[in-house]
Tab-separated table of C-alpha atoms and ligand atoms in Angstrom:
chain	number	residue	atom	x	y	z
A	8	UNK	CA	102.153	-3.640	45.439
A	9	UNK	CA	104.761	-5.171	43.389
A	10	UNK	CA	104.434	-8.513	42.942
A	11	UNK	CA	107.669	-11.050	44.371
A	12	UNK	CA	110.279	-11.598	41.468
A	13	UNK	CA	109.407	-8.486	39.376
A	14	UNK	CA	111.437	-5.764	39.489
A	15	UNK	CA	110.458	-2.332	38.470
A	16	UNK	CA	113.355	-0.452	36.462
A	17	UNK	CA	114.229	2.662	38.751
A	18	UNK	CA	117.497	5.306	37.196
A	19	UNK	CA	118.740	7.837	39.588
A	20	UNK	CA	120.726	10.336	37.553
A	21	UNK	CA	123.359	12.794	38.301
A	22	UNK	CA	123.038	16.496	38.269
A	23	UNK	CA	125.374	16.214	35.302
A	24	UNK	CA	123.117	15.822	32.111
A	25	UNK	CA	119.895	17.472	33.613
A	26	UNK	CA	118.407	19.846	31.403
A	27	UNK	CA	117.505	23.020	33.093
A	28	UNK	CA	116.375	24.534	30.322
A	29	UNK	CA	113.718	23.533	27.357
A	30	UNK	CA	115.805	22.472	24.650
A	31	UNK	CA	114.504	25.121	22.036
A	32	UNK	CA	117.209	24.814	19.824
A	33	UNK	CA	116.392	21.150	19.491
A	34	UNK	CA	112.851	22.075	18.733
A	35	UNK	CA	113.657	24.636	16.191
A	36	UNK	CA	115.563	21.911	14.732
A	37	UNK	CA	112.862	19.247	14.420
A	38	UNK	CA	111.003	21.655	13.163
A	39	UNK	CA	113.124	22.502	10.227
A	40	UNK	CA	113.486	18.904	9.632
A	41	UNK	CA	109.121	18.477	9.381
A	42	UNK	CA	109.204	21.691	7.258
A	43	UNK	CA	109.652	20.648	3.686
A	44	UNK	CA	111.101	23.693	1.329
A	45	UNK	CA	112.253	25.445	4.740
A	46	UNK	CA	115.665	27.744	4.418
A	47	UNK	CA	117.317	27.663	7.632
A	48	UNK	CA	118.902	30.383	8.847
A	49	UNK	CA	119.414	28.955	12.419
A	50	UNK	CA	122.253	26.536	11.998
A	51	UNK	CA	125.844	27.421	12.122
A	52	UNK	CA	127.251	25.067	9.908
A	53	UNK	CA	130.040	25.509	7.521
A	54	UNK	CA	129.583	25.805	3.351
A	55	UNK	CA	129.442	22.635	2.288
A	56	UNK	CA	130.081	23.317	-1.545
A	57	UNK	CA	133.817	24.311	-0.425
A	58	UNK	CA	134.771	21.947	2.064
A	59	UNK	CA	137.901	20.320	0.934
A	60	UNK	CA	137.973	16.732	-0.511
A	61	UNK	CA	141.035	16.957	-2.926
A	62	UNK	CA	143.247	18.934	-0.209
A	63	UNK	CA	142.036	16.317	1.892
A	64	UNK	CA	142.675	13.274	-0.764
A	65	UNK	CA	146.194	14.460	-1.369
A	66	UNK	CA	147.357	14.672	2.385
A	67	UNK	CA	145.929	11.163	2.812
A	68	UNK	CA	147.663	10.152	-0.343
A	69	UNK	CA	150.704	11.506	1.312
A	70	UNK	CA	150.353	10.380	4.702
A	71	UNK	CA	150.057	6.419	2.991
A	72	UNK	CA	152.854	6.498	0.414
A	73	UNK	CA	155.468	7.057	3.492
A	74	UNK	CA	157.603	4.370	4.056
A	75	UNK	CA	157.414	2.720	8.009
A	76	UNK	CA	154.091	1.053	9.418
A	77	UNK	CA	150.714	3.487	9.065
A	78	UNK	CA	150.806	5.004	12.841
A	79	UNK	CA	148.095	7.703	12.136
A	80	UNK	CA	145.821	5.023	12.310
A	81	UNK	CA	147.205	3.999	15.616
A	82	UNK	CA	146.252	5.983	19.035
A	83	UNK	CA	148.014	8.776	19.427
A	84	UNK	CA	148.843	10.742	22.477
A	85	UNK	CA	146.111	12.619	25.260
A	86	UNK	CA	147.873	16.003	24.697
A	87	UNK	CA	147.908	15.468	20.918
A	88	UNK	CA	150.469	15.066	18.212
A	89	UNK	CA	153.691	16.924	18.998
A	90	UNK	CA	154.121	18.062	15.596
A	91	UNK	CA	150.804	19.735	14.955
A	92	UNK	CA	151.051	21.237	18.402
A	93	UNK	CA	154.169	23.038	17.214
A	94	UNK	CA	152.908	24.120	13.760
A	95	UNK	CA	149.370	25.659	15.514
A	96	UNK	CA	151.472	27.335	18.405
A	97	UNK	CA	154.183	28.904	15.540
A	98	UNK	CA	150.951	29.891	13.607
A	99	UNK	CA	149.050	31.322	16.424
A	100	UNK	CA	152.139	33.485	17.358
A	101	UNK	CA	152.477	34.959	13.578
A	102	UNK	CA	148.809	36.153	14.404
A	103	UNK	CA	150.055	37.503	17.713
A	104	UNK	CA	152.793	38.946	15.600
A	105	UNK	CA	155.134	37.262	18.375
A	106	UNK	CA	158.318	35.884	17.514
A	107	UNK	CA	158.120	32.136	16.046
A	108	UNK	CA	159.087	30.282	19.732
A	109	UNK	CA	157.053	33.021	21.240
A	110	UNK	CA	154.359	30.160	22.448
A	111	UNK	CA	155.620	26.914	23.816
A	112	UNK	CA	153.302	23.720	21.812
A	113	UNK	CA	154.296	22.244	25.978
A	114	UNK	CA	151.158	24.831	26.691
A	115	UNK	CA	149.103	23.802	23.462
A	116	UNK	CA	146.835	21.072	23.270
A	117	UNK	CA	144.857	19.331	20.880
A	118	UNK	CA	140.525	18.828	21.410
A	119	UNK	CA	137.882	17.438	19.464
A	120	UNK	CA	136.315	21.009	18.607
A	121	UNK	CA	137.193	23.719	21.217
A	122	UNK	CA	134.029	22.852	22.596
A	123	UNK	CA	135.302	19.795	24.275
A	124	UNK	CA	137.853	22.923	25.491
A	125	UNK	CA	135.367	24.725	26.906
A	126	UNK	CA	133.779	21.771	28.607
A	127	UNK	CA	136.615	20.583	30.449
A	128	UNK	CA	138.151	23.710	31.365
A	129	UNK	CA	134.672	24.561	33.163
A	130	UNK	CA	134.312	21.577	35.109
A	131	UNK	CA	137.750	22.130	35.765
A	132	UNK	CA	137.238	25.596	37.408
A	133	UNK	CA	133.234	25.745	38.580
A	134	UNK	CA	130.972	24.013	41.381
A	135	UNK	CA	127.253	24.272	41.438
A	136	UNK	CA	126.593	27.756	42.704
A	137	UNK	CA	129.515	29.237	40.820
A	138	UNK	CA	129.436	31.977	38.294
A	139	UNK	CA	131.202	32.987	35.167
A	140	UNK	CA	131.341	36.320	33.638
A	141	UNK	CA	129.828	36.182	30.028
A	142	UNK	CA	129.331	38.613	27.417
A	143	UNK	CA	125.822	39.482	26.244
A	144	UNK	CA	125.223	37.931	24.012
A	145	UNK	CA	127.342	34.831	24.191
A	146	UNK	CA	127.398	31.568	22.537
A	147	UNK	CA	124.714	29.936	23.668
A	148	UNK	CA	126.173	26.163	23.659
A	149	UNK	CA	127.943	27.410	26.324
A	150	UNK	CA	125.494	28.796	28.402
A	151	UNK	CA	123.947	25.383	28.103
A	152	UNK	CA	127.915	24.027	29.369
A	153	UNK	CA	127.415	26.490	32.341
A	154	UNK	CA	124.434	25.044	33.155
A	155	UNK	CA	124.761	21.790	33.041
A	156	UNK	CA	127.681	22.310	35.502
A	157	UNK	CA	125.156	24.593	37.702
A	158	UNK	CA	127.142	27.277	37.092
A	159	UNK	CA	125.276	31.023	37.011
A	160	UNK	CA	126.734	32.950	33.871
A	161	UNK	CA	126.350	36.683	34.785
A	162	UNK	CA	126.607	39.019	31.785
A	163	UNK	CA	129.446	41.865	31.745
A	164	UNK	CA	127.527	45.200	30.817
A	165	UNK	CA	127.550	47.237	27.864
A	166	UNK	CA	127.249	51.299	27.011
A	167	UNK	CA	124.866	52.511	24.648
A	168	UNK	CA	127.749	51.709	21.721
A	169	UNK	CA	127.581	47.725	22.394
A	170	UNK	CA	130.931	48.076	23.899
A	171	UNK	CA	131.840	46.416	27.339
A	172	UNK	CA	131.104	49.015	29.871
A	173	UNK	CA	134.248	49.427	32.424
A	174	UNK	CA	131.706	51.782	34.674
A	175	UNK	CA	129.011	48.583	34.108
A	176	UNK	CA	131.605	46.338	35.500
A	177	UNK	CA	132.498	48.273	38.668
A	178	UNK	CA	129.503	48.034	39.960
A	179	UNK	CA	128.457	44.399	38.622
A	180	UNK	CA	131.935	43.206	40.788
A	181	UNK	CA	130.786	46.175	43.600
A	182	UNK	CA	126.958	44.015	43.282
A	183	UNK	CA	128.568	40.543	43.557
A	184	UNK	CA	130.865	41.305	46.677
A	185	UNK	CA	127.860	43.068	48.818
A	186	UNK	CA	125.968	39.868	47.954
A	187	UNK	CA	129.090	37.822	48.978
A	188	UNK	CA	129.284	36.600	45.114
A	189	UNK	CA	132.111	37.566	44.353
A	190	UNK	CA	134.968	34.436	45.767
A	191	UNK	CA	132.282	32.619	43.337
A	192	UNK	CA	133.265	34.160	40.141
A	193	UNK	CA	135.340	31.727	38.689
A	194	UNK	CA	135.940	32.756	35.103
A	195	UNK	CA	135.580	35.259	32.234
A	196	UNK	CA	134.544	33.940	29.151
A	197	UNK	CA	135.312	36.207	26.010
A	198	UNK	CA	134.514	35.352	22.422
A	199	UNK	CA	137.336	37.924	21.154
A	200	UNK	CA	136.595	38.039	17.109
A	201	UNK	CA	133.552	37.926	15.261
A	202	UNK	CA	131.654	36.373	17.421
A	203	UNK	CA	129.160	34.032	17.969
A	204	UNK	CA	125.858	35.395	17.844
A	205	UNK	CA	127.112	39.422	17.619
A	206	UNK	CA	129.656	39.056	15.013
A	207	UNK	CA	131.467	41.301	17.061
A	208	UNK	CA	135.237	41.889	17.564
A	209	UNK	CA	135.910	42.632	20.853
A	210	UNK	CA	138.553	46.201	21.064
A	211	UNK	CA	142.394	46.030	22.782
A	212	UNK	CA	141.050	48.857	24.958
A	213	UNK	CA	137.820	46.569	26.070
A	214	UNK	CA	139.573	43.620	26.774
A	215	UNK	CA	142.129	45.737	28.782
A	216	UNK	CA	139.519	47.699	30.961
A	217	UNK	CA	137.993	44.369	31.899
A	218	UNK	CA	141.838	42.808	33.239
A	219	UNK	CA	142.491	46.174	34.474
A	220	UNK	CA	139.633	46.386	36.805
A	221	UNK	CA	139.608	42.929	37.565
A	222	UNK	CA	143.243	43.015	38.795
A	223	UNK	CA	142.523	46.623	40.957
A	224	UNK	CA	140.689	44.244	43.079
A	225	UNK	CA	142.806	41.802	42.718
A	226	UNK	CA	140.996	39.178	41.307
A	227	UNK	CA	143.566	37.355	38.642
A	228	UNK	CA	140.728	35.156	37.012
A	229	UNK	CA	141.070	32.983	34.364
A	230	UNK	CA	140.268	34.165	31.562
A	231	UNK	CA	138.697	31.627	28.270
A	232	UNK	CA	139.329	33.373	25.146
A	233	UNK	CA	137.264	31.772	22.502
A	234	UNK	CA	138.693	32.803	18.948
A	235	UNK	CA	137.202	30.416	16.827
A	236	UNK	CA	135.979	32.843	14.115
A	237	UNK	CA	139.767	34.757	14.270
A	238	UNK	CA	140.237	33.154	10.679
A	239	UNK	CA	137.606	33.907	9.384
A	240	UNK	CA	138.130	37.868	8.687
A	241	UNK	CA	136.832	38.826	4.997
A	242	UNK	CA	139.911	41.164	4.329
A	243	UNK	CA	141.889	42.189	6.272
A	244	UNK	CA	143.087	40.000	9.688
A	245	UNK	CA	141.120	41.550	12.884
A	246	UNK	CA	144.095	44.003	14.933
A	247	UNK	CA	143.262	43.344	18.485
A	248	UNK	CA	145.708	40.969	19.813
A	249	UNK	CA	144.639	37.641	22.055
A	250	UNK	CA	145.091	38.032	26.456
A	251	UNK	CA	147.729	35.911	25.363
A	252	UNK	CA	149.839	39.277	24.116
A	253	UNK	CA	148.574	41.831	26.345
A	254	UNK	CA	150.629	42.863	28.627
A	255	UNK	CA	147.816	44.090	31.495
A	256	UNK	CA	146.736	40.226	31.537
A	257	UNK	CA	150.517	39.254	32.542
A	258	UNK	CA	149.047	37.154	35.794
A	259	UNK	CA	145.887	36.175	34.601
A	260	UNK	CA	145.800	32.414	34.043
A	261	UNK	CA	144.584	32.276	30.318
A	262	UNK	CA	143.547	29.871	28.143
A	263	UNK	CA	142.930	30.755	24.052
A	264	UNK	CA	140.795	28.496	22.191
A	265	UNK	CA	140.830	28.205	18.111
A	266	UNK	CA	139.232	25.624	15.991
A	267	UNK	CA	140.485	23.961	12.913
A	268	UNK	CA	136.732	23.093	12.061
A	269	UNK	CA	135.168	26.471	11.134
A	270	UNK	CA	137.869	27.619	9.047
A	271	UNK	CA	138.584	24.351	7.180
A	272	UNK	CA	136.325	21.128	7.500
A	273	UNK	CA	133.905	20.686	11.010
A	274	UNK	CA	133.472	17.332	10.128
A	275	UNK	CA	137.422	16.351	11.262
A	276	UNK	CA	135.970	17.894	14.414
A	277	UNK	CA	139.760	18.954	15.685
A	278	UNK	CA	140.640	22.602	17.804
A	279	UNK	CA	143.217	23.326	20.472
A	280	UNK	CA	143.602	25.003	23.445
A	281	UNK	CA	146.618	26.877	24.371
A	282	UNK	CA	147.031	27.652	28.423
A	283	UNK	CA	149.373	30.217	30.324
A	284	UNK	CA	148.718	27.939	33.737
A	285	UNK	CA	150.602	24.589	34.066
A	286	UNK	CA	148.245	23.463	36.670
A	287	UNK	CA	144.885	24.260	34.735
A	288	UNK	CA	146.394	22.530	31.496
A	289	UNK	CA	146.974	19.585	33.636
A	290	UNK	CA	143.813	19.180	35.280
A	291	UNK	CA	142.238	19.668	31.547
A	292	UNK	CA	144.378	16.835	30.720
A	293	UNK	CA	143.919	14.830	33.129
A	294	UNK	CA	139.842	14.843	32.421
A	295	UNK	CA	140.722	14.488	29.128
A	296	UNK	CA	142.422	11.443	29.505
A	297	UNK	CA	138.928	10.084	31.157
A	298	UNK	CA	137.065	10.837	28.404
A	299	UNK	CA	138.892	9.644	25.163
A	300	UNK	CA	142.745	9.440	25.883
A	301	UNK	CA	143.642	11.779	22.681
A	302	UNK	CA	141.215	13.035	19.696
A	303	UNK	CA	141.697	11.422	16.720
A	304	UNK	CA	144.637	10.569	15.843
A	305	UNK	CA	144.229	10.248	11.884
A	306	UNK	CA	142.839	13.259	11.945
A	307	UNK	CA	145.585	15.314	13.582
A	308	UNK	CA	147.768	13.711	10.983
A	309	UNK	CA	145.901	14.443	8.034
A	310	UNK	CA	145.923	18.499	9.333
A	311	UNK	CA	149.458	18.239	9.954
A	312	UNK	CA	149.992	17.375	6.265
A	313	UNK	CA	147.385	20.135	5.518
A	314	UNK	CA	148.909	22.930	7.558
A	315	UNK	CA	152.697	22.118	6.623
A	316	UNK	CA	152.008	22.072	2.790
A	317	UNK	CA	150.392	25.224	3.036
A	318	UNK	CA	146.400	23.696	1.104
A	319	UNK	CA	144.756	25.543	4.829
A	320	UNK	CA	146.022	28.794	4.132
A	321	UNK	CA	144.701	28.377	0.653
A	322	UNK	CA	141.352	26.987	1.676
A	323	UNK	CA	140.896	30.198	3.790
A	324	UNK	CA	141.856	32.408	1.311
A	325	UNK	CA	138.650	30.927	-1.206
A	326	UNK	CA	136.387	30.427	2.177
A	327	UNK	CA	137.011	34.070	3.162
A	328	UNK	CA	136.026	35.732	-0.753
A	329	UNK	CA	133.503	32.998	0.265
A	330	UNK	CA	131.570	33.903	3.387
A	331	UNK	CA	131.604	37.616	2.523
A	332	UNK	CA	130.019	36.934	-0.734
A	333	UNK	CA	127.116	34.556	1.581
A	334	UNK	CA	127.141	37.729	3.749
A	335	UNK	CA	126.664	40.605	1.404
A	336	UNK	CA	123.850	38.473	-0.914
A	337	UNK	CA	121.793	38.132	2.473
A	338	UNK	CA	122.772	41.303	3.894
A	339	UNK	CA	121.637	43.067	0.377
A	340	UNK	CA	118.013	41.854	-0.035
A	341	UNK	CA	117.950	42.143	3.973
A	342	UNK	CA	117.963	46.215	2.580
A	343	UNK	CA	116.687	46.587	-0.536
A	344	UNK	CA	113.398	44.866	0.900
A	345	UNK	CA	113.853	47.608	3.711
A	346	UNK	CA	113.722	45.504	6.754
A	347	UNK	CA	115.514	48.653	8.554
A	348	UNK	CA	112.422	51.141	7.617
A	349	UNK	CA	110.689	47.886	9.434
A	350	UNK	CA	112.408	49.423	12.948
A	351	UNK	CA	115.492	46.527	12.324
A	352	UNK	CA	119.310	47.242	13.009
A	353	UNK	CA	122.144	45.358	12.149
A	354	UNK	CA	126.259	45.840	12.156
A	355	UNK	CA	127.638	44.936	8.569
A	356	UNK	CA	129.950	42.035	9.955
A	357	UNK	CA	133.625	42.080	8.691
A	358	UNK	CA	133.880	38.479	9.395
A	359	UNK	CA	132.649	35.253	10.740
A	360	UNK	CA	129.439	33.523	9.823
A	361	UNK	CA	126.187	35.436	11.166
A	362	UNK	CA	124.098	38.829	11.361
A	363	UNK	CA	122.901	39.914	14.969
A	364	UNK	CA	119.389	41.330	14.272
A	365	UNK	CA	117.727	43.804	16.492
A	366	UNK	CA	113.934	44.089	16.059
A	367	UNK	CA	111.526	46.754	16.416
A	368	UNK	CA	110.339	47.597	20.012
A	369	UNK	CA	107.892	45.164	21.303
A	370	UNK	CA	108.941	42.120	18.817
A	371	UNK	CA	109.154	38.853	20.616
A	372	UNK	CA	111.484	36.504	18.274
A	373	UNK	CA	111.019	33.669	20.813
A	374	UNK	CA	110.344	29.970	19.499
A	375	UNK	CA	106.877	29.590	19.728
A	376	UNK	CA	105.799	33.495	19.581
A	377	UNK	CA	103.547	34.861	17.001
A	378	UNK	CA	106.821	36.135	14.918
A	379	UNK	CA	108.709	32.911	14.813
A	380	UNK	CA	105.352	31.127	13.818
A	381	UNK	CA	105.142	33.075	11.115
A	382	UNK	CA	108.442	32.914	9.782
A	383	UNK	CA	108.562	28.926	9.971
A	384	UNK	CA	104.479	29.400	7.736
A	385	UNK	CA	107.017	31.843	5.166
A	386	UNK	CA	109.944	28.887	5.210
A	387	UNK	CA	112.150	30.046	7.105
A	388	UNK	CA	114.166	29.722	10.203
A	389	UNK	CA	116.461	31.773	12.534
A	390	UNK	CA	117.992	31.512	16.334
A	391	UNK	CA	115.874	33.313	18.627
A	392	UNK	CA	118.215	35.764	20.118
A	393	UNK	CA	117.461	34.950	23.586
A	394	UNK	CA	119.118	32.105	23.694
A	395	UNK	CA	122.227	33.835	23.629
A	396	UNK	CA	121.965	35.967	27.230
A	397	UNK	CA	123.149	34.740	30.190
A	398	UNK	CA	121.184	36.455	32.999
A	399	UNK	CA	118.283	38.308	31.625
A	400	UNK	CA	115.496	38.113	29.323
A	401	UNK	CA	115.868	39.712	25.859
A	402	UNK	CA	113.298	39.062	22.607
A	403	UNK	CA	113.999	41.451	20.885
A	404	UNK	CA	117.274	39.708	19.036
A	405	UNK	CA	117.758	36.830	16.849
A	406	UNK	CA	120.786	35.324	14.745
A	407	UNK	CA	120.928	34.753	10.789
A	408	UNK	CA	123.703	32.233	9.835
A	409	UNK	CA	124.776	32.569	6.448
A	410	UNK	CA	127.334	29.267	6.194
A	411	UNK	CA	125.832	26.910	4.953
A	412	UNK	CA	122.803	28.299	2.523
A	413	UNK	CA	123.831	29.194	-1.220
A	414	UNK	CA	123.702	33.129	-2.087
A	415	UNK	CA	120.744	31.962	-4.411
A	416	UNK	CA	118.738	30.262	-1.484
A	417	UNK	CA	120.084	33.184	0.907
A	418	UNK	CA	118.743	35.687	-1.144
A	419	UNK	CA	115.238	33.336	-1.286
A	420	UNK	CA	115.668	33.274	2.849
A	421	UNK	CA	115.648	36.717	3.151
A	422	UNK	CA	112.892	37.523	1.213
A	423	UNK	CA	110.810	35.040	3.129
A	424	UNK	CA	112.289	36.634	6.392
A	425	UNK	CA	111.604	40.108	5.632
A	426	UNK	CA	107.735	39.099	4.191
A	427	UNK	CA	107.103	37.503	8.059
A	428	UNK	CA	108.969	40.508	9.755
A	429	UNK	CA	106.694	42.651	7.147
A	430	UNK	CA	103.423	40.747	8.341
A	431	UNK	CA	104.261	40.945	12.034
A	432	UNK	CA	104.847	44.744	11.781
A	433	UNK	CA	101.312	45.215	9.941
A	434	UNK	CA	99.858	43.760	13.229
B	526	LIG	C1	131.882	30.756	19.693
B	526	LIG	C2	132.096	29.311	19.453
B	526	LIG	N1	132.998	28.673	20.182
B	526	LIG	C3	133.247	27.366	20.013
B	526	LIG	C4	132.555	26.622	19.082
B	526	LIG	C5	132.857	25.165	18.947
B	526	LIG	O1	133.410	24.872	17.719
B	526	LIG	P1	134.249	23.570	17.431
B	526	LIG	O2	133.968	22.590	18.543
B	526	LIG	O3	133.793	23.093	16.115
B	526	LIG	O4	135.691	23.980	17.449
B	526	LIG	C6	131.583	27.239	18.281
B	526	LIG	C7	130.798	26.475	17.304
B	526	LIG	O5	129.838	26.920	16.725
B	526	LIG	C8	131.352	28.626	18.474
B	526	LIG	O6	130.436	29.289	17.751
């Protein structure tokens, strides 16, 4: 009984912001944090050594000496400056190897991080009950976007090479319409160049089997094409072009994400979107506008500068010598302390920021399991690969960043890593 006059606090919450899952990444995290001495592996951030201050001083420098009131530090617009629109879409279509007009910045728009891309072009598309194709494995902060929204992801299959299997995805789409699934499909999410865990680039011929057989049944989806590791190819730019430039997704609604964070400083937090539909770009905008009216201004500005005078093309050019270096110093101990006679397999990567680690039968690399235990005891930490699928359990994978740990304490990290996996295999 509650007496008269006091009221007892009571919150109902939305759906939106429920957490479905345990938050193991979280966990991993607090771990690392109560784990003095611990080399993390698990978190994808950026080098920090490189990030660029004086490329950064100098375009602020610039961006103050001009004559006329400061308006970078005023709001800017909800679709984003229309200058740095125009300098990302004439960069992205060099990449496509398009001509310069070849992509209209009317279609390009400006986020804080293509996740806040991914987010709204989601809630954009899906209700609770929906699905959305996914890779396995995927990038698991989307999964968790997916389902927040209550939105199934269902994996597209693979052959026995890793590849997307166009037999696999005949009979997934065959599965989903005797179930009645399929008017629920709502999207295909790709990550199209190294990606995020697999460090995979996804082939012209793969992406065109999946629009071709998608389109036989006459199911235009829209497609998200997450490319936010395009830039960061060790030597030689990845071949396959974007949905964007290939021809069998003419009719698809696409949208093509990239990120000026990974490949030159996360911390100004700024990506783009660019979108084939007029009607899905406004809708995205439109929720935009509810959440923050424009991303930050100051900081479109200050990339502007940084793009125009050419210091981000020189930035990549150091982070790429960079990353491979990371990669090869981890990847090297990873074999000379013959973690593959161990029963491991890995893909040398040929860009982007991680190794996709496939351990011996039985392994569980789940937080909490016996294996993970004892890497955290060793000082070390990784992503448990299962995380990263969509619609089934796997524990046999897990993810090794290499951005943000020095070659010296990478080198240190895998010795610690191969000593647990070493341990675990002696029973
Ligand atoms: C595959 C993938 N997509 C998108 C993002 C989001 O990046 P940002 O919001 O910094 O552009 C990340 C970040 O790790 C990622 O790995």
């Amino acid at each position: 009984m509650v007496p008269p006059g006091l009221q007892l606090s009571s919150i109902s919450f939305s759906r939106c912001g429920e957490r479905l899952a345990p938050p193991a990444i979280a966990d991993l995290m607090a771990k690392a944090l109560e784990t003095p001495g611990l080399l993390s592996l698990a978190a994808g951030f950026t080098d920090t050594a490189t990030l660029p201050v004086e490329a950064l001083r100098a375009a602020y420098e610039n961006l103050a000496s001009r004559p006329g009131p400061p308006e970078f530090l005023q709001y800017g617009t909800n679709q984003g400056r229309p200058l740095l629109r125009a300098l990302l879409a004439r960069r992205l279509a060099g990449q496509e190897r398009m001509p310069e007009a070849g992509l209209s910045p009317e279609r390009l728009f400006i986020v804080n991080g293509s996740q806040q891309a991914l987010a709204l072009a989601s809630q954009v598309l899906c209700d609770p009950g929906d699905i959305v194709l996914v890779e396995e494995p995927t990038y698991f902060v989307y999964l968790d976007v997916l389902r927040g929204l209550g939105v199934r992801p269902v994996s597209l299959p693979l052959d026995s090479s890793n590849r997307i299997d166009p037999e696999g995805v005949e009979k997934l789409l065959w599965e989903l319409e005797r179930s009645g699934n399929l008017p629920r499909i709502k999207a295909v999410y790709l990550v199209s160049y190294f990606a995020n865990p697999s460090s995979r680039t996804l082939g012209e011929e793969e992406k065109r089997a999946v629009a071709e057989i998608l389109a036989r049944r006459g199911l235009r989806l829209p497609i998200i094409e997450d490319a936010a590791y395009r830039e960061l190819y060790y030597r030689s730019p990845p071949v396959s072009p974007s949905s964007l430039n290939l021809e069998t997704f003419a009719g698809f609604p696409r949208l093509y994400l990239g990120t000026l964070t990974k490949p030159f400083a996360t911390g100004l937090k700024i990506g783009f979107g660019y979108c084939t539909s007029r009607e899905w770009l406004d809708r995205i905008l439109y929720l935009k506008g509810q959440h923050d009216f424009g991303s930050s201004n100051f900081a479109q500005a200050l990339l502007e500068e940084i793009l125009a005078n050419g210091a981000f093309e020189q930035h990549l050019v150091r982070l790429r010598a960079n990353y491979e270096r990371k990669m090869r110093a981890l990847n090297e101990v990873l074999l000379e302390e013959n973690l593959p006679g161990l029963g491991w397999r890995w893909e040398v990567p040929e860009g982007g920021l991680y190794l996709w680690l496939r351990g011996p039968d039985g392994l569980d690399t789940r937080s909490g399991k016996p294996f993970c235990r004892r890497c955290l005891a060793r000082g070390v930490l990784y992503v448990p690969g299962d995380l990263c699928f969509g619609d089934r359990l796997e524990t046999r994978y897990l993810r090794l960043s290499f951005g943000v740990l020095s070659p010296d304490d990478l080198r240190e990290a895998a010795r610690r890593f191969v000593a647990a996996a070493r341990e675990a295999s002696a029973g």
